[in-house]
Amino acid sequence: MADTFYTNAGCTLVALNPFKPVPQLYLPELMKEYHAAPQPQKLKPHIFTVGEQTYRNVKSLIEPVNQSIVVSGESGAGKTWTSRSLMKFYAVVAASPTSWESHKIAERIEQRILNSNPVMEAFGNACTLRNNNSSRFGKFIQLQLNRAQQMTGAAVQTYLLEKTRVACQASSERNFHIFYQICKGASVEERLQWHLPEGATFSWLPNPERTLEEDCFEVTREAMLHLGIDTPTQNNIFKVLAGLLHLGNVRFADSSDEAQPCQLMDDAKCSVRTLASLLCLPEDPLLETLQIRTIRAGRQQQVFRKPCSQAECDTRRDCLAKLVYARPLRIAGSGSWVFPEQGPWPQFQSTLRGQVATAWPRFSSLLRLFDWLVSVINSSICAEPNSWTTFIGLLDVYGFESFPDNSLEQLCINYANEKLQQHFVAHYLRAQQEEYTVEGLEWSFVNYQDNQTCLDLIEGSPISICSLINEECRLNRPSSAAQLQTRIESALAGSPCLGHNKLSREPSFIVVHYAGPVRYYTAGLVEKNKDPIPPELTRLLQQSQDPLLKVLFPTEEKSQEEPSSQSRTPVLTVVSKFKASLEQLLQVLHGTTPHYIRCIKPNSQGQAQTFLLEEVLSQLEACGLVETIHISAAGFPIRVSHQNFVERYGLLRRLHPHTSPGPYSPFPDEGHSGWSPHAKEAMLQPLLQDILHTLPALTQAATPGDPAEAMPASVHCGKTKVFMTDSTLEVLERGRAQVLEQCARCIQGGWRRYRHRKQERQRQAAVLIQAAIRSWLTRRHIQRLHTAATVIKRAWQKWRIRMAFLASKELDDVEEKHLFQAPCSLSSFPLPQAQTRLLGAIIRLWPLGLVLANAAMGVRGFQRKLVVWACLQLPTSSPSSYTIQTIQEQAGVASIRALPQGSIKFHCRKSPLRYADICPEPSSYSVTGFNQILLERHRLGHV
């Protein structure tokens, strides 16, 4: 009710299916928050916590480096959604390169990995009674990381596709999603091309009226386009799928004469013609292959043709559809097991770099439609073998299934879940208890639910359900469902996991699985286990002119012949091959560090906000989570070898006051390759004790004021490993971080001191250089100024003296000439009366005369005289009537002034003297004026 759907049960994450969209739980921002958190386990429980833990384990390079996440649960519990969300998380956190080109490559890989989901779900998922998007195949997704822990590619391994669903669907269930997508999402032109008219009914397309979220055709087409499957190839694939739908409408009528083949029903003739057109097959050989069986017998391998009964014709028709959609289970050579549904599984080799996978082939003669799609996906997203070093595996397995009608498919699925449950029990329950005993730790054992009894019933030796079914397949006799039930009940009567139901009318047996009892019907069990492929069907498909079928069924491929009488090779059944593939998957899981996510359904009806306690509790008990809680609470989930413990926590010796943190070699193998294990352990024991002696101080620092917790009892030193709880690990990591912080501060202080000293020396050197340069520039500037000032001073003095001399000389000459020689000049040279008056005025008023003489440069002769006369307005009296007055001396400066009569207006703009108007040294107390001449008395005296 609080929208909290994740919690921790010991070392396992429990994911509750909300049965409603919760988008805020899977935002990219939330992914980055869990990725950037210093301790993600302190955040709320989430699948991103498991994803981040696996990613950090890969970065830590602690063996085993490779990680795997097993997502398990009942059908409809949300395993597919969980795997999809984990892939999105890894695509976000493991694709952050620095360069732009690498960023583009990472984005392309991320998009292709995410695009593989809708394609594989469309071709491999279907709607069942319990789940609208149930995975009908198992897949192991390998996310490949390089040395920088960046995602470089991925690979998908599939196994045990429920190919019988193509031709047989249970009541209220549907076929694979892709068939409904092409019928609902095809355009008008595509419907004409694929012969899918509106409203057409197909026997192999039940419940078409139901509309699901997974019926989006455009999403699948766009994803296929991103994976490199172009539009013509897509149309070719969809045309073949449409042909399979028409193949389902081919029905035969029972023949009264066994020597004559069964005839088609009236409404099936059109379907055969359409089928032949879509698959590009000849119509007559197609019909003949479905009606007549070819038998080879005798040493000469003579060929006999026998008409098939109606049931045999229907079986061959279904077999043809399954052969096109998915290939039969095979083994590639003796001793080299392959996964049943897609190419050879990579041969993992344990090296120092981790487990390295070989290249995956894109095409193979054994591939069929579904397998070809998986191969194309792998060729699009798989990286080169030398470009990645580690991987994170996501195992999405079909959950435990129990339907009203259970057959061989449900037996294999539940068998796989039993094996994975045993792996979980062995890894987290039984393995811990056994390891405690080996290491010499005192431990109170917990009774856990062991499913080994059920596994012995299914796969045990020498007699088990699988062995009895395989024996029935090897016997050259018709199989009887009742006889098989009798053999199983009589041979395995002592097994506590084998149940009986005497009230059942149909032959069946009951197996008590860890998740509950399941009834399996024996009818058709042996035939499904044989999985026979008539060779004439393969030869028929090799005659097709369709480009896709030519790739899936090349002519050079040898068809699967029936075993001859001389062949002593045992028949490889579906159960045997699936068992071998499952064993190899478990080998891969054993070579990694597993993590478990248990998906739980709150109710079996798929309703939101509905929590049924009984159903949830039964699932928790069946998954072994109750025992997991007990083990995690009372045991030591953290186990580290002595060597790794010393390497990681040897720094804590610096905190011990009685231990010298002297140098030591954390790698005893270096230089001492001949040492025995006992000698290595003896060398590590003092270091271990020194580290463990620091725990009380660390614990007391972590819990101040509580001396009872100062001596931790949650750590034990075994023979080869150190066992501790999560709380002790946190204390050790906190102490290690404290020592690293001190070391970092010391390094930073030394570096800052060195950098500061270096910068100070550089600054002092720069100041010294700058001072020297400034001193030199200043001296040079002063010298230039002094030289220039000397030159200017000399020129100025010379010019000032010259100006003073010229002004003094000019005044002296004018005064002497006009003042004392004027009467003689008037008497010697008689002039007119007007000129005589003018000359007299000039003599008496010589300063004004100088002004008038130098002004009005454009006036000459008589005009000058008129101007002077008009300006002065002199009367016609004698010049002697005018007098010259001299004012008092002012501040050492003599001023000669003539007092004019009346108003005088001067228009002259030049100085009355040529040089007297230039003052070399103007003083603040001097007075200037147009009609004043300022002279320096003492200077004139020297001149």
PDB file of N, CA, C and O in Angstrom, residues 754-804:
ATOM      1  N   TYR A 754      55.651  21.524  -0.817  1.00  0.00           N
ATOM      2  CA  TYR A 754      56.603  21.574  -1.931  1.00  0.00           C
ATOM      3  C   TYR A 754      56.168  22.590  -2.983  1.00  0.00           C
ATOM      4  O   TYR A 754      56.986  23.388  -3.472  1.00  0.00           O
ATOM      5  N   ARG A 755      54.874  22.581  -3.296  1.00  0.00           N
ATOM      6  CA  ARG A 755      54.396  23.520  -4.300  1.00  0.00           C
ATOM      7  C   ARG A 755      54.495  24.953  -3.812  1.00  0.00           C
ATOM      8  O   ARG A 755      54.853  25.860  -4.584  1.00  0.00           O
ATOM      9  N   HIS A 756      54.200  25.164  -2.495  1.00  0.00           N
ATOM     10  CA  HIS A 756      54.294  26.529  -1.949  1.00  0.00           C
ATOM     11  C   HIS A 756      55.741  27.011  -1.962  1.00  0.00           C
ATOM     12  O   HIS A 756      56.012  28.169  -2.334  1.00  0.00           O
ATOM     13  N   ARG A 757      56.668  26.129  -1.557  1.00  0.00           N
ATOM     14  CA  ARG A 757      58.062  26.533  -1.575  1.00  0.00           C
ATOM     15  C   ARG A 757      58.538  26.813  -2.998  1.00  0.00           C
ATOM     16  O   ARG A 757      59.279  27.776  -3.246  1.00  0.00           O
ATOM     17  N   LYS A 758      58.146  25.997  -3.896  1.00  0.00           N
ATOM     18  CA  LYS A 758      58.545  26.215  -5.281  1.00  0.00           C
ATOM     19  C   LYS A 758      57.971  27.516  -5.810  1.00  0.00           C
ATOM     20  O   LYS A 758      58.670  28.303  -6.473  1.00  0.00           O
ATOM     21  N   GLN A 759      56.702  27.767  -5.514  1.00  0.00           N
ATOM     22  CA  GLN A 759      56.096  29.020  -5.955  1.00  0.00           C
ATOM     23  C   GLN A 759      56.749  30.216  -5.282  1.00  0.00           C
ATOM     24  O   GLN A 759      56.917  31.271  -5.914  1.00  0.00           O
ATOM     25  N   GLU A 760      57.167  30.066  -3.984  1.00  0.00           N
ATOM     26  CA  GLU A 760      57.826  31.173  -3.298  1.00  0.00           C
ATOM     27  C   GLU A 760      59.187  31.469  -3.929  1.00  0.00           C
ATOM     28  O   GLU A 760      59.555  32.637  -4.119  1.00  0.00           O
ATOM     29  N   ARG A 761      59.928  30.398  -4.239  1.00  0.00           N
ATOM     30  CA  ARG A 761      61.210  30.615  -4.911  1.00  0.00           C
ATOM     31  C   ARG A 761      61.008  31.259  -6.275  1.00  0.00           C
ATOM     32  O   ARG A 761      61.760  32.160  -6.666  1.00  0.00           O
ATOM     33  N   GLN A 762      60.038  30.809  -6.975  1.00  0.00           N
ATOM     34  CA  GLN A 762      59.755  31.406  -8.278  1.00  0.00           C
ATOM     35  C   GLN A 762      59.336  32.863  -8.132  1.00  0.00           C
ATOM     36  O   GLN A 762      59.722  33.722  -8.941  1.00  0.00           O
ATOM     37  N   ARG A 763      58.528  33.145  -7.086  1.00  0.00           N
ATOM     38  CA  ARG A 763      58.109  34.523  -6.877  1.00  0.00           C
ATOM     39  C   ARG A 763      59.290  35.424  -6.530  1.00  0.00           C
ATOM     40  O   ARG A 763      59.413  36.530  -7.057  1.00  0.00           O
ATOM     41  N   GLN A 764      60.163  34.934  -5.627  1.00  0.00           N
ATOM     42  CA  GLN A 764      61.329  35.734  -5.268  1.00  0.00           C
ATOM     43  C   GLN A 764      62.231  35.961  -6.471  1.00  0.00           C
ATOM     44  O   GLN A 764      62.745  37.077  -6.678  1.00  0.00           O
ATOM     45  N   ALA A 765      62.429  34.927  -7.258  1.00  0.00           N
ATOM     46  CA  ALA A 765      63.243  35.105  -8.462  1.00  0.00           C
ATOM     47  C   ALA A 765      62.599  36.096  -9.417  1.00  0.00           C
ATOM     48  O   ALA A 765      63.280  36.951 -10.008  1.00  0.00           O
ATOM     49  N   ALA A 766      61.268  36.001  -9.540  1.00  0.00           N
ATOM     50  CA  ALA A 766      60.575  36.930 -10.427  1.00  0.00           C
ATOM     51  C   ALA A 766      60.669  38.359  -9.902  1.00  0.00           C
ATOM     52  O   ALA A 766      60.862  39.307 -10.683  1.00  0.00           O
ATOM     53  N   VAL A 767      60.537  38.525  -8.569  1.00  0.00           N
ATOM     54  CA  VAL A 767      60.664  39.871  -7.985  1.00  0.00           C
ATOM     55  C   VAL A 767      62.053  40.433  -8.205  1.00  0.00           C
ATOM     56  O   VAL A 767      62.231  41.615  -8.536  1.00  0.00           O
ATOM     57  N   LEU A 768      63.086  39.602  -8.017  1.00  0.00           N
ATOM     58  CA  LEU A 768      64.456  40.056  -8.229  1.00  0.00           C
ATOM     59  C   LEU A 768      64.692  40.467  -9.678  1.00  0.00           C
ATOM     60  O   LEU A 768      65.279  41.520  -9.955  1.00  0.00           O
ATOM     61  N   ILE A 769      64.199  39.651 -10.585  1.00  0.00           N
ATOM     62  CA  ILE A 769      64.364  39.992 -12.012  1.00  0.00           C
ATOM     63  C   ILE A 769      63.599  41.257 -12.351  1.00  0.00           C
ATOM     64  O   ILE A 769      64.098  42.155 -13.049  1.00  0.00           O
ATOM     65  N   GLN A 770      62.376  41.360 -11.827  1.00  0.00           N
ATOM     66  CA  GLN A 770      61.587  42.555 -12.114  1.00  0.00           C
ATOM     67  C   GLN A 770      62.232  43.805 -11.519  1.00  0.00           C
ATOM     68  O   GLN A 770      62.258  44.867 -12.162  1.00  0.00           O
ATOM     69  N   ALA A 771      62.792  43.687 -10.288  1.00  0.00           N
ATOM     70  CA  ALA A 771      63.447  44.847  -9.677  1.00  0.00           C
ATOM     71  C   ALA A 771      64.664  45.285 -10.493  1.00  0.00           C
ATOM     72  O   ALA A 771      64.893  46.485 -10.696  1.00  0.00           O
ATOM     73  N   ALA A 772      65.443  44.293 -10.936  1.00  0.00           N
ATOM     74  CA  ALA A 772      66.615  44.642 -11.747  1.00  0.00           C
ATOM     75  C   ALA A 772      66.206  45.314 -13.047  1.00  0.00           C
ATOM     76  O   ALA A 772      66.808  46.311 -13.464  1.00  0.00           O
ATOM     77  N   ILE A 773      65.183  44.765 -13.682  1.00  0.00           N
ATOM     78  CA  ILE A 773      64.736  45.352 -14.949  1.00  0.00           C
ATOM     79  C   ILE A 773      64.168  46.750 -14.724  1.00  0.00           C
ATOM     80  O   ILE A 773      64.447  47.698 -15.486  1.00  0.00           O
ATOM     81  N   ARG A 774      63.370  46.913 -13.649  1.00  0.00           N
ATOM     82  CA  ARG A 774      62.823  48.239 -13.376  1.00  0.00           C
ATOM     83  C   ARG A 774      63.948  49.231 -13.059  1.00  0.00           C
ATOM     84  O   ARG A 774      63.903  50.394 -13.481  1.00  0.00           O
ATOM     85  N   SER A 775      64.934  48.794 -12.294  1.00  0.00           N
ATOM     86  CA  SER A 775      66.077  49.687 -11.981  1.00  0.00           C
ATOM     87  C   SER A 775      66.804  50.119 -13.242  1.00  0.00           C
ATOM     88  O   SER A 775      67.128  51.293 -13.427  1.00  0.00           O
ATOM     89  N   TRP A 776      67.049  49.150 -14.108  1.00  0.00           N
ATOM     90  CA  TRP A 776      67.749  49.492 -15.369  1.00  0.00           C
ATOM     91  C   TRP A 776      66.906  50.412 -16.228  1.00  0.00           C
ATOM     92  O   TRP A 776      67.407  51.393 -16.800  1.00  0.00           O
ATOM     93  N   LEU A 777      65.597  50.127 -16.307  1.00  0.00           N
ATOM     94  CA  LEU A 777      64.732  50.982 -17.105  1.00  0.00           C
ATOM     95  C   LEU A 777      64.632  52.381 -16.503  1.00  0.00           C
ATOM     96  O   LEU A 777      64.608  53.387 -17.241  1.00  0.00           O
ATOM     97  N   THR A 778      64.576  52.454 -15.161  1.00  0.00           N
ATOM     98  CA  THR A 778      64.486  53.768 -14.516  1.00  0.00           C
ATOM     99  C   THR A 778      65.751  54.581 -14.749  1.00  0.00           C
ATOM    100  O   THR A 778      65.678  55.777 -15.064  1.00  0.00           O
ATOM    101  N   ARG A 779      66.907  53.914 -14.563  1.00  0.00           N
ATOM    102  CA  ARG A 779      68.162  54.638 -14.815  1.00  0.00           C
ATOM    103  C   ARG A 779      68.262  55.098 -16.262  1.00  0.00           C
ATOM    104  O   ARG A 779      68.669  56.226 -16.542  1.00  0.00           O
ATOM    105  N   ARG A 780      67.873  54.225 -17.141  1.00  0.00           N
ATOM    106  CA  ARG A 780      67.929  54.622 -18.559  1.00  0.00           C
ATOM    107  C   ARG A 780      66.985  55.765 -18.850  1.00  0.00           C
ATOM    108  O   ARG A 780      67.336  56.713 -19.571  1.00  0.00           O
ATOM    109  N   HIS A 781      65.786  55.716 -18.248  1.00  0.00           N
ATOM    110  CA  HIS A 781      64.811  56.785 -18.470  1.00  0.00           C
ATOM    111  C   HIS A 781      65.298  58.110 -17.883  1.00  0.00           C
ATOM    112  O   HIS A 781      65.158  59.175 -18.504  1.00  0.00           O
ATOM    113  N   ILE A 782      65.889  58.032 -16.674  1.00  0.00           N
ATOM    114  CA  ILE A 782      66.389  59.256 -16.036  1.00  0.00           C
ATOM    115  C   ILE A 782      67.533  59.853 -16.847  1.00  0.00           C
ATOM    116  O   ILE A 782      67.633  61.079 -17.014  1.00  0.00           O
ATOM    117  N   GLN A 783      68.408  58.944 -17.315  1.00  0.00           N
ATOM    118  CA  GLN A 783      69.511  59.452 -18.145  1.00  0.00           C
ATOM    119  C   GLN A 783      68.981  60.145 -19.393  1.00  0.00           C
ATOM    120  O   GLN A 783      69.466  61.218 -19.779  1.00  0.00           O
ATOM    121  N   ARG A 784      68.005  59.549 -20.022  1.00  0.00           N
ATOM    122  CA  ARG A 784      67.438  60.187 -21.214  1.00  0.00           C
ATOM    123  C   ARG A 784      66.757  61.498 -20.859  1.00  0.00           C
ATOM    124  O   ARG A 784      66.889  62.497 -21.595  1.00  0.00           O
ATOM    125  N   LEU A 785      66.012  61.513 -19.712  1.00  0.00           N
ATOM    126  CA  LEU A 785      65.387  62.764 -19.296  1.00  0.00           C
ATOM    127  C   LEU A 785      66.434  63.829 -18.955  1.00  0.00           C
ATOM    128  O   LEU A 785      66.259  65.022 -19.285  1.00  0.00           O
ATOM    129  N   HIS A 786      67.512  63.415 -18.267  1.00  0.00           N
ATOM    130  CA  HIS A 786      68.565  64.373 -17.918  1.00  0.00           C
ATOM    131  C   HIS A 786      69.223  64.946 -19.159  1.00  0.00           C
ATOM    132  O   HIS A 786      69.453  66.166 -19.261  1.00  0.00           O
ATOM    133  N   THR A 787      69.493  64.082 -20.112  1.00  0.00           N
ATOM    134  CA  THR A 787      70.086  64.563 -21.379  1.00  0.00           C
ATOM    135  C   THR A 787      69.139  65.504 -22.092  1.00  0.00           C
ATOM    136  O   THR A 787      69.536  66.583 -22.570  1.00  0.00           O
ATOM    137  N   ALA A 788      67.890  65.102 -22.155  1.00  0.00           N
ATOM    138  CA  ALA A 788      66.909  65.954 -22.837  1.00  0.00           C
ATOM    139  C   ALA A 788      66.718  67.260 -22.090  1.00  0.00           C
ATOM    140  O   ALA A 788      66.601  68.336 -22.707  1.00  0.00           O
ATOM    141  N   ALA A 789      66.663  67.186 -20.752  1.00  0.00           N
ATOM    142  CA  ALA A 789      66.495  68.420 -19.974  1.00  0.00           C
ATOM    143  C   ALA A 789      67.686  69.363 -20.164  1.00  0.00           C
ATOM    144  O   ALA A 789      67.526  70.588 -20.235  1.00  0.00           O
ATOM    145  N   THR A 790      68.872  68.795 -20.213  1.00  0.00           N
ATOM    146  CA  THR A 790      70.061  69.626 -20.434  1.00  0.00           C
ATOM    147  C   THR A 790      69.995  70.333 -21.771  1.00  0.00           C
ATOM    148  O   THR A 790      70.273  71.544 -21.885  1.00  0.00           O
ATOM    149  N   VAL A 791      69.602  69.587 -22.789  1.00  0.00           N
ATOM    150  CA  VAL A 791      69.492  70.188 -24.126  1.00  0.00           C
ATOM    151  C   VAL A 791      68.425  71.264 -24.134  1.00  0.00           C
ATOM    152  O   VAL A 791      68.616  72.368 -24.670  1.00  0.00           O
ATOM    153  N   ILE A 792      67.279  70.953 -23.524  1.00  0.00           N
ATOM    154  CA  ILE A 792      66.187  71.933 -23.506  1.00  0.00           C
ATOM    155  C   ILE A 792      66.590  73.149 -22.683  1.00  0.00           C
ATOM    156  O   ILE A 792      66.319  74.306 -23.051  1.00  0.00           O
ATOM    157  N   LYS A 793      67.256  72.898 -21.552  1.00  0.00           N
ATOM    158  CA  LYS A 793      67.663  74.010 -20.688  1.00  0.00           C
ATOM    159  C   LYS A 793      68.618  74.955 -21.419  1.00  0.00           C
ATOM    160  O   LYS A 793      68.472  76.174 -21.359  1.00  0.00           O
ATOM    161  N   ARG A 794      69.587  74.360 -22.096  1.00  0.00           N
ATOM    162  CA  ARG A 794      70.531  75.189 -22.840  1.00  0.00           C
ATOM    163  C   ARG A 794      69.833  75.968 -23.949  1.00  0.00           C
ATOM    164  O   ARG A 794      70.075  77.163 -24.121  1.00  0.00           O
ATOM    165  N   ALA A 795      68.990  75.277 -24.682  1.00  0.00           N
ATOM    166  CA  ALA A 795      68.274  75.968 -25.765  1.00  0.00           C
ATOM    167  C   ALA A 795      67.351  77.037 -25.193  1.00  0.00           C
ATOM    168  O   ALA A 795      67.226  78.141 -25.765  1.00  0.00           O
ATOM    169  N   TRP A 796      66.716  76.725 -24.074  1.00  0.00           N
ATOM    170  CA  TRP A 796      65.805  77.695 -23.457  1.00  0.00           C
ATOM    171  C   TRP A 796      66.560  78.934 -22.948  1.00  0.00           C
ATOM    172  O   TRP A 796      66.123  80.062 -23.169  1.00  0.00           O
ATOM    173  N   GLN A 797      67.642  78.673 -22.267  1.00  0.00           N
ATOM    174  CA  GLN A 797      68.422  79.812 -21.784  1.00  0.00           C
ATOM    175  C   GLN A 797      68.932  80.661 -22.943  1.00  0.00           C
ATOM    176  O   GLN A 797      68.901  81.898 -22.890  1.00  0.00           O
ATOM    177  N   LYS A 798      69.415  79.984 -23.947  1.00  0.00           N
ATOM    178  CA  LYS A 798      69.904  80.724 -25.118  1.00  0.00           C
ATOM    179  C   LYS A 798      68.792  81.531 -25.760  1.00  0.00           C
ATOM    180  O   LYS A 798      68.968  82.721 -26.087  1.00  0.00           O
ATOM    181  N   TRP A 799      67.653  80.951 -25.895  1.00  0.00           N
ATOM    182  CA  TRP A 799      66.521  81.642 -26.539  1.00  0.00           C
ATOM    183  C   TRP A 799      66.023  82.775 -25.650  1.00  0.00           C
ATOM    184  O   TRP A 799      65.699  83.863 -26.119  1.00  0.00           O
ATOM    185  N   ARG A 800      65.956  82.544 -24.301  1.00  0.00           N
ATOM    186  CA  ARG A 800      65.487  83.575 -23.394  1.00  0.00           C
ATOM    187  C   ARG A 800      66.433  84.787 -23.382  1.00  0.00           C
ATOM    188  O   ARG A 800      65.984  85.936 -23.419  1.00  0.00           O
ATOM    189  N   ILE A 801      67.678  84.470 -23.337  1.00  0.00           N
ATOM    190  CA  ILE A 801      68.658  85.594 -23.360  1.00  0.00           C
ATOM    191  C   ILE A 801      68.545  86.347 -24.662  1.00  0.00           C
ATOM    192  O   ILE A 801      68.583  87.598 -24.694  1.00  0.00           O
ATOM    193  N   ARG A 802      68.424  85.658 -25.750  1.00  0.00           N
ATOM    194  CA  ARG A 802      68.346  86.321 -27.058  1.00  0.00           C
ATOM    195  C   ARG A 802      67.089  87.171 -27.158  1.00  0.00           C
ATOM    196  O   ARG A 802      67.116  88.297 -27.666  1.00  0.00           O
ATOM    197  N   MET A 803      65.936  86.612 -26.637  1.00  0.00           N
ATOM    198  CA  MET A 803      64.704  87.377 -26.699  1.00  0.00           C
ATOM    199  C   MET A 803      64.783  88.629 -25.819  1.00  0.00           C
ATOM    200  O   MET A 803      64.314  89.728 -26.191  1.00  0.00           O
ATOM    201  N   ALA A 804      65.371  88.439 -24.629  1.00  0.00           N
ATOM    202  CA  ALA A 804      65.504  89.612 -23.760  1.00  0.00           C
ATOM    203  C   ALA A 804      66.425  90.671 -24.371  1.00  0.00           C
ATOM    204  O   ALA A 804      66.160  91.870 -24.279  1.00  0.00           O
TER     205      ALA A 804
END
